[in-house]
CSV table of C-alpha atoms and ligand atoms in Angstrom, one decimal:
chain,number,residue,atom,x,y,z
M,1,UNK,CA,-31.5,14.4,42.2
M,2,UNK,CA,-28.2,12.4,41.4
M,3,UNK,CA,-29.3,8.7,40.5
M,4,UNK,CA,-27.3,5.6,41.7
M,5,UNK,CA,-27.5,3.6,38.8
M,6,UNK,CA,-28.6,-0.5,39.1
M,7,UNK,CA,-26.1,-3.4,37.6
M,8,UNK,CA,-28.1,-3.1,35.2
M,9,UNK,CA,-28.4,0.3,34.3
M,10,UNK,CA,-24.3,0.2,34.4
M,11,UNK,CA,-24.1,-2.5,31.8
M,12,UNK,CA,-25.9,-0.6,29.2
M,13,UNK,CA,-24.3,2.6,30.0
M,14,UNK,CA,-20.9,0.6,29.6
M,15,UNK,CA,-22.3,-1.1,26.2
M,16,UNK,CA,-22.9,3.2,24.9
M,17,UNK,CA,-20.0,3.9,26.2
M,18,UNK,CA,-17.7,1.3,24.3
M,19,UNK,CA,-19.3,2.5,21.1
M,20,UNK,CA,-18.7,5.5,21.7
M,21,UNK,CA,-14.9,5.0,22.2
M,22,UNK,CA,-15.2,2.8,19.4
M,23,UNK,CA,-16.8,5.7,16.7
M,24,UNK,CA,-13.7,7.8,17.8
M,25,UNK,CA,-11.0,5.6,16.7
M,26,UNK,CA,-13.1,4.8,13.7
M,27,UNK,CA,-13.5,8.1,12.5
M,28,UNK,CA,-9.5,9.4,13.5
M,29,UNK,CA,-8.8,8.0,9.6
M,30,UNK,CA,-10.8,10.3,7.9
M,31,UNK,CA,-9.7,13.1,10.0
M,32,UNK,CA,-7.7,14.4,6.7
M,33,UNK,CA,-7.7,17.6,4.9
M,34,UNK,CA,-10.5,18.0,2.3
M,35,UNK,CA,-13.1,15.9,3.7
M,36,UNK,CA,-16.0,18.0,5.1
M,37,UNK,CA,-17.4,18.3,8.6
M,38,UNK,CA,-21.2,16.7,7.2
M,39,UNK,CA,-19.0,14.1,5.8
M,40,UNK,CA,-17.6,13.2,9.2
M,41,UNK,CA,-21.0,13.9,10.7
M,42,UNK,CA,-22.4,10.9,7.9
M,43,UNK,CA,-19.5,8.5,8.6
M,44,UNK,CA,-20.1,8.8,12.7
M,45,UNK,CA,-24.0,8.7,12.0
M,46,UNK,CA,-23.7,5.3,10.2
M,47,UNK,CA,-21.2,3.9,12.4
M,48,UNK,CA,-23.3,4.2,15.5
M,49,UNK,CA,-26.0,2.6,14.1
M,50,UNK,CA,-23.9,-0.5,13.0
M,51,UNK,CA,-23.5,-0.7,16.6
M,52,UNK,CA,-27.1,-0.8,17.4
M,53,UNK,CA,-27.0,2.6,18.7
M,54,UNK,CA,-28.6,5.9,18.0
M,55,UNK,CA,-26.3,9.3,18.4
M,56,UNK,CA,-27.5,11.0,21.4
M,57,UNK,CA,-27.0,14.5,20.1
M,58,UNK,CA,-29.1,14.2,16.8
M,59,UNK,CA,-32.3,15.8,17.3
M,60,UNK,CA,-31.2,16.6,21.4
M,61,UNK,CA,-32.7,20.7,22.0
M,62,UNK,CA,-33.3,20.5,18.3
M,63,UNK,CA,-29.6,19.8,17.5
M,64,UNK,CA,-29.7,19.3,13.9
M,65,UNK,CA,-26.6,16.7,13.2
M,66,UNK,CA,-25.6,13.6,14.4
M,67,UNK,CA,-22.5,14.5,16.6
M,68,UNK,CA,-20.9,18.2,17.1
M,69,UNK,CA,-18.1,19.4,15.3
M,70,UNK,CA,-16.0,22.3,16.3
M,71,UNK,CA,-12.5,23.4,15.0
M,72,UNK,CA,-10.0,26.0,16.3
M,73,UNK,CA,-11.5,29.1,17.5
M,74,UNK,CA,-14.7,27.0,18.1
M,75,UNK,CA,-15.3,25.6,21.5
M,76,UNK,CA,-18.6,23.2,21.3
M,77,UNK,CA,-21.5,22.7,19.4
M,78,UNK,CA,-20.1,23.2,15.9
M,79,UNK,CA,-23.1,21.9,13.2
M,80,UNK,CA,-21.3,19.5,10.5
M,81,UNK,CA,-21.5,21.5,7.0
M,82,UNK,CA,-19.7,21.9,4.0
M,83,UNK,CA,-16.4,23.5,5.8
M,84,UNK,CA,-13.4,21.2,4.6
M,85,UNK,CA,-10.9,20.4,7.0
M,86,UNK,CA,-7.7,21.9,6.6
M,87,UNK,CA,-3.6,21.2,7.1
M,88,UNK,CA,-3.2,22.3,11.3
M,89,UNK,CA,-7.1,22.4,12.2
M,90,UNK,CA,-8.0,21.2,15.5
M,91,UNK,CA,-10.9,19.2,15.4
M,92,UNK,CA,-13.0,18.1,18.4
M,93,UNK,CA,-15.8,15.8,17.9
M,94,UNK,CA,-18.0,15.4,20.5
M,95,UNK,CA,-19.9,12.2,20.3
M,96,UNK,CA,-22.8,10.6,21.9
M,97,UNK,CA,-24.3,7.4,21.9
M,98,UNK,CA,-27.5,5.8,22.9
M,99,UNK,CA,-27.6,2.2,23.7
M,100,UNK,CA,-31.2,0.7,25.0
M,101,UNK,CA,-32.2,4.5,26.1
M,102,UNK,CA,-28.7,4.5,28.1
M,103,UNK,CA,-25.8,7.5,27.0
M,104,UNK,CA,-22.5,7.6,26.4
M,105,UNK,CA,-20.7,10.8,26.0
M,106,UNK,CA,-16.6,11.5,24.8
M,107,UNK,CA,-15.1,14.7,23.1
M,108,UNK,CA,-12.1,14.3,21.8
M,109,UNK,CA,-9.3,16.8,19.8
M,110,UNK,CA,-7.3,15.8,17.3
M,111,UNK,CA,-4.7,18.0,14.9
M,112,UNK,CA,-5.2,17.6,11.1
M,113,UNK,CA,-2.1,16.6,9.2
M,114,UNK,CA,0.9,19.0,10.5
M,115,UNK,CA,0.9,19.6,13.8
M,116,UNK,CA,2.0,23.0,15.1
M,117,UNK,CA,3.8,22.8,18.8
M,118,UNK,CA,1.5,25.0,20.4
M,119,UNK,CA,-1.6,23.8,19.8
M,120,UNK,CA,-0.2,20.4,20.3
M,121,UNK,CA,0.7,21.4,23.9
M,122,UNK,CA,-3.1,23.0,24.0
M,123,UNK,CA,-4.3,19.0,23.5
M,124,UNK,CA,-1.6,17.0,25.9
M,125,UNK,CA,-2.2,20.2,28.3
M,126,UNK,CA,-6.4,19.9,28.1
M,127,UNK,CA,-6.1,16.2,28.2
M,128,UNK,CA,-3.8,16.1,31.3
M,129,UNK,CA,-6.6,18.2,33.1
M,130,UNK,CA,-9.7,15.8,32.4
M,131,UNK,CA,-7.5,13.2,33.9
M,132,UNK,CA,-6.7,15.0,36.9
M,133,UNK,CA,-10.0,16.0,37.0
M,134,UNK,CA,-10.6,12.0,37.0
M,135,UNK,CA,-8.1,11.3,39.8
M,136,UNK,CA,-10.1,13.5,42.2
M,137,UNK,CA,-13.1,10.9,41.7
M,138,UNK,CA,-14.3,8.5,44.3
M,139,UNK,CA,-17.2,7.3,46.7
M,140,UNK,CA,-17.6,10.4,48.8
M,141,UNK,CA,-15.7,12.8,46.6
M,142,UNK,CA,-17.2,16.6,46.1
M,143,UNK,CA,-18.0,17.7,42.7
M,144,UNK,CA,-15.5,20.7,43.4
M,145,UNK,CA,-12.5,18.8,44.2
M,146,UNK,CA,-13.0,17.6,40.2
M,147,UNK,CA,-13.3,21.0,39.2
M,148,UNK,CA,-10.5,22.4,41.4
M,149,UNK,CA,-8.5,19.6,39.9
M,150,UNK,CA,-8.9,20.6,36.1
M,151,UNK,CA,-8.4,24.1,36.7
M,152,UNK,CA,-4.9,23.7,38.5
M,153,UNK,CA,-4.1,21.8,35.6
M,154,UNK,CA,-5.2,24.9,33.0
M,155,UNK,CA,-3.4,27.5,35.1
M,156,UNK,CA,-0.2,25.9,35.7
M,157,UNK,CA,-0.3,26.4,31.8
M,158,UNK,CA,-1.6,29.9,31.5
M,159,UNK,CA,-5.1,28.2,29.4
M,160,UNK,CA,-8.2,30.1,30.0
M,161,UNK,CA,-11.1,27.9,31.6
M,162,UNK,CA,-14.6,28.0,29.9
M,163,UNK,CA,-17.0,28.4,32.7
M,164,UNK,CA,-20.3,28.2,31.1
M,165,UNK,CA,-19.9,25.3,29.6
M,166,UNK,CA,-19.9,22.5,32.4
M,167,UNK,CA,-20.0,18.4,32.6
M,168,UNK,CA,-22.8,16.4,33.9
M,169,UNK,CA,-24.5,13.5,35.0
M,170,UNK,CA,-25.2,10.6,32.1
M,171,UNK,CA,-27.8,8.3,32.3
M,172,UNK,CA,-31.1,7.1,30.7
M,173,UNK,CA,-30.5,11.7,29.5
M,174,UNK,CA,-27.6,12.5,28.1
M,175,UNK,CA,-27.6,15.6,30.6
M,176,UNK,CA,-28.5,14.8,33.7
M,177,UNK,CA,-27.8,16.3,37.5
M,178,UNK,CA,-25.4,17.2,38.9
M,179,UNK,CA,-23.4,19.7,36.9
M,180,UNK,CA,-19.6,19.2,37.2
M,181,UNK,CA,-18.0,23.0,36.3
M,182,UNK,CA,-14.3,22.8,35.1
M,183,UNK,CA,-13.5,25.2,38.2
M,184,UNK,CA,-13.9,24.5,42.1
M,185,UNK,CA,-13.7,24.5,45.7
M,186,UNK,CA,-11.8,21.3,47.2
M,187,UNK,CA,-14.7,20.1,49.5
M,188,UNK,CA,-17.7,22.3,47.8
M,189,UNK,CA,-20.3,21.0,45.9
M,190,UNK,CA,-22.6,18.1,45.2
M,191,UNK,CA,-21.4,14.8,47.2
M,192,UNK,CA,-20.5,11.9,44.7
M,193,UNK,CA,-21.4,8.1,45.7
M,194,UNK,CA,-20.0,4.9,44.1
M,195,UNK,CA,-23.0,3.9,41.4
M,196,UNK,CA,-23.3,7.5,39.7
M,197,UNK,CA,-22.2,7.9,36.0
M,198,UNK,CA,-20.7,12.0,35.3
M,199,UNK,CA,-19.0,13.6,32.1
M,200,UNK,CA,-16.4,15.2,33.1
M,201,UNK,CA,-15.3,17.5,30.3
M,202,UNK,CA,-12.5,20.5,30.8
M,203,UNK,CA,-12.8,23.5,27.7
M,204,UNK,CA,-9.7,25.0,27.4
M,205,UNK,CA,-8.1,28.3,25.5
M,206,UNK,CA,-4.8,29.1,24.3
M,207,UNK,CA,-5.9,32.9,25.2
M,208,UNK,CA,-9.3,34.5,27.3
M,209,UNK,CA,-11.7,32.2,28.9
M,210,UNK,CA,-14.7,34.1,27.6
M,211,UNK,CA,-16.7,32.7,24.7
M,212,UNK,CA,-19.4,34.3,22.4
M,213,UNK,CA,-22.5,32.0,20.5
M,214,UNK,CA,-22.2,32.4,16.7
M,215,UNK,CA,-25.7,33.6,14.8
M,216,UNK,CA,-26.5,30.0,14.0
M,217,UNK,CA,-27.2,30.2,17.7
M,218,UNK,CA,-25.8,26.7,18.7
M,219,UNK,CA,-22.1,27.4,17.7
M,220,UNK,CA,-19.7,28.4,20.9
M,221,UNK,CA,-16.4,30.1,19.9
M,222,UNK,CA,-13.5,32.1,21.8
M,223,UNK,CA,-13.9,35.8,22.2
M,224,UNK,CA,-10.3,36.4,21.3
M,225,UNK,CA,-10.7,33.7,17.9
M,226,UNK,CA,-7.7,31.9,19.9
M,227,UNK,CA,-8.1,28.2,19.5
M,228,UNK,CA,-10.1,26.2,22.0
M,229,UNK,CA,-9.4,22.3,22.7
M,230,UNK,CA,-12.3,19.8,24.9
M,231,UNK,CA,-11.4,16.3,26.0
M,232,UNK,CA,-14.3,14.1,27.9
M,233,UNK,CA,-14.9,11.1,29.2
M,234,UNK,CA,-17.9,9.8,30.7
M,235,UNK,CA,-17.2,7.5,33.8
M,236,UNK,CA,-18.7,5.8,37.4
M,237,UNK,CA,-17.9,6.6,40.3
M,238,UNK,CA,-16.5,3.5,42.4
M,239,UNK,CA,-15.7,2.4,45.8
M,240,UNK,CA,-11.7,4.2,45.3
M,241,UNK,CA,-11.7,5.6,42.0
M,242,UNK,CA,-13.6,5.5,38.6
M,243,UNK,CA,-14.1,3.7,35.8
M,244,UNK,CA,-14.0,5.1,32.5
M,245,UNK,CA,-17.0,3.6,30.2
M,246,UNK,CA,-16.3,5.8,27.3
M,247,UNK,CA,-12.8,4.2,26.8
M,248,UNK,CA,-10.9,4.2,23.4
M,249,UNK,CA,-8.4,1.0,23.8
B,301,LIG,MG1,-19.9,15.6,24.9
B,302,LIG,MG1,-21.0,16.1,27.8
C-alpha cells in the first residue's frame, strides 16, 4: 500500500529532509584527496546527530556504516573504509536521515579535485535525468511516466540505465512501497496522489547497464568497471508538481 502522509507526517519528513540536504553541503569540504571514506562516513555520522537526527542507513539490513560510499566503477552501497580518495574520483554519498522516526533520503556525486570532461558530463547528464524524472510528478501521475522520463534522458546520452536498483516510497521506512524503476511505460504503473513522499533516484553508466555485487556482498559495481554516477532526491507529490524535501539551498 502507498500511504498518504498527514500534515503532520509531512513536517517531519521535511525536518529529515533539510538535514539531509544540509549533511551534503557540509560534507562537499572534505571531499579532498587523502581523506578516507570511514572518515567521511565519521564526519556525516556526527553531523546528523547535531541535528537531532539518526542516519537511516546505519544498522538498515545490517548495513554496517552510517551513510554509503561508492566511487567510480561503484554504483551503491559502498561501506566507508580505509580507501583514500583520490585526484578525479567520483564520489557519491548516499545519505539518510531520521527525524522523529520520519526519513529523508539524497545521493549525490561529486568529482574530487580535477575534473575530467567526461565524467563531468556523466554528473550534469545523471542529474538532468532525476530532474526530468521530477517534472513527470504530480497528483495522478503513473510511476512509469517518472521512469520513462529518466531513461529518455540516459539514452539521449548513450548512459546505460541500472535496472535493479530502483527508487521508493519514504516514510516512517526508509523503503517503503511503491518502487519507482529508472525505466518505464508513460501511463504504466502504480497511480501517484498529492500527500505521498517517493525517492526518485536514476543510476547511470558511462558504458553497460549491468552491474555485479562485490564479495563484501553489499558493494554494487559496473560489470564493464566503467564509472557509475546516482543523484536522488526525495520529494511529495502535490496538487501540480512536487516538492523537493531533501533540498540543498
Ligand atoms: Mg539513497
Ligand atoms: Mg533511496
Amino acid at each position: 500500500m502507498i500511504t498518504i502522509k498527514t500534515e503532520e507526517e509531512i513536517e517531519k519528513l521535511r525536518i529529515a529532509g533539510s538535514v539531509v540536504g544540509k549533511t551534503h553541503k557540509y560534507l562537499i569540504p572534505y571531499l579532498k584527496p587523502g581523506i578516507t571514506t570511514k572518515e567521511i562516513n565519521k564526519l556525516a555520522e556526527e553531523f546528523i546527530e547535531s541535528q537531532n537526527c539518526t542516519p537511516s542507513f546505519k544498522g538498515l539490513y545490517g548495513f554496517p556504516g552510517a551513510i554509503c560510499i561508492s566511487i567510480n566503477d561503484e554504483v551503491v552501497h559502498g561501506i566507508p573504509g580505509r580507501r583514500k580518495l583520490k585526484d578525479g574520483d567520483i564520489i557519491k554519498l548516499d545519505i539518510g536521515a531520521c527525524y522523529e522516526g520520519y526519513h529523508g533520503d539524497s545521493a549525490w556525486s561529486y568529482i574530487v579535485g580535477e575534473k575530467n570532461p567526461k565524467d563531468e558530463k556523466l554528473l550534469l547528464h545523471t542529474e538532468e535525468a532525476l530532474m526530468a524524472g521530477l517534472s513527470a510528478i504530480h497528483d495522478g501521475c503513473y510511476v512509469g511516466d517518472i521512469g520513462h522520463a529518466v531513461a529518455k534522458v540516459a539514452h539521449k546520452y548513450n548512459l546505460g540505465v541500472v535496472k535493479e536498483l530502483v527508487g521508493h516510497g519514504v516514510g516512517s521506512k526508509v523503503h517503503e512501497e511503491p518502487d519507482v524503476p529508472n525505466y518505464g511505460k508513460i501511463g504504466k504503473g502504480p497511480v501517484l496522489k498529492k500527500g505521498m513522499v517517493i525517492a526518485v533516484e536514476p543510476m547511470l553508466n558511462q558504458g553497460t547497464a549491468k552491474v555485479v555485487m562485490l564479495d563484501d556482498d553489499w558493494t554494487i559495481v559496473t560489470e564493464d568497471e566503467k564509472n557509475s554516477a546516482h543523484f536522488e532526491h526525495t520529494v511529495l507529490v502535490t496538487e501540480d508538481g512536487y516538492e523537493i524535501l531533501t533540498k540543498r539551498d
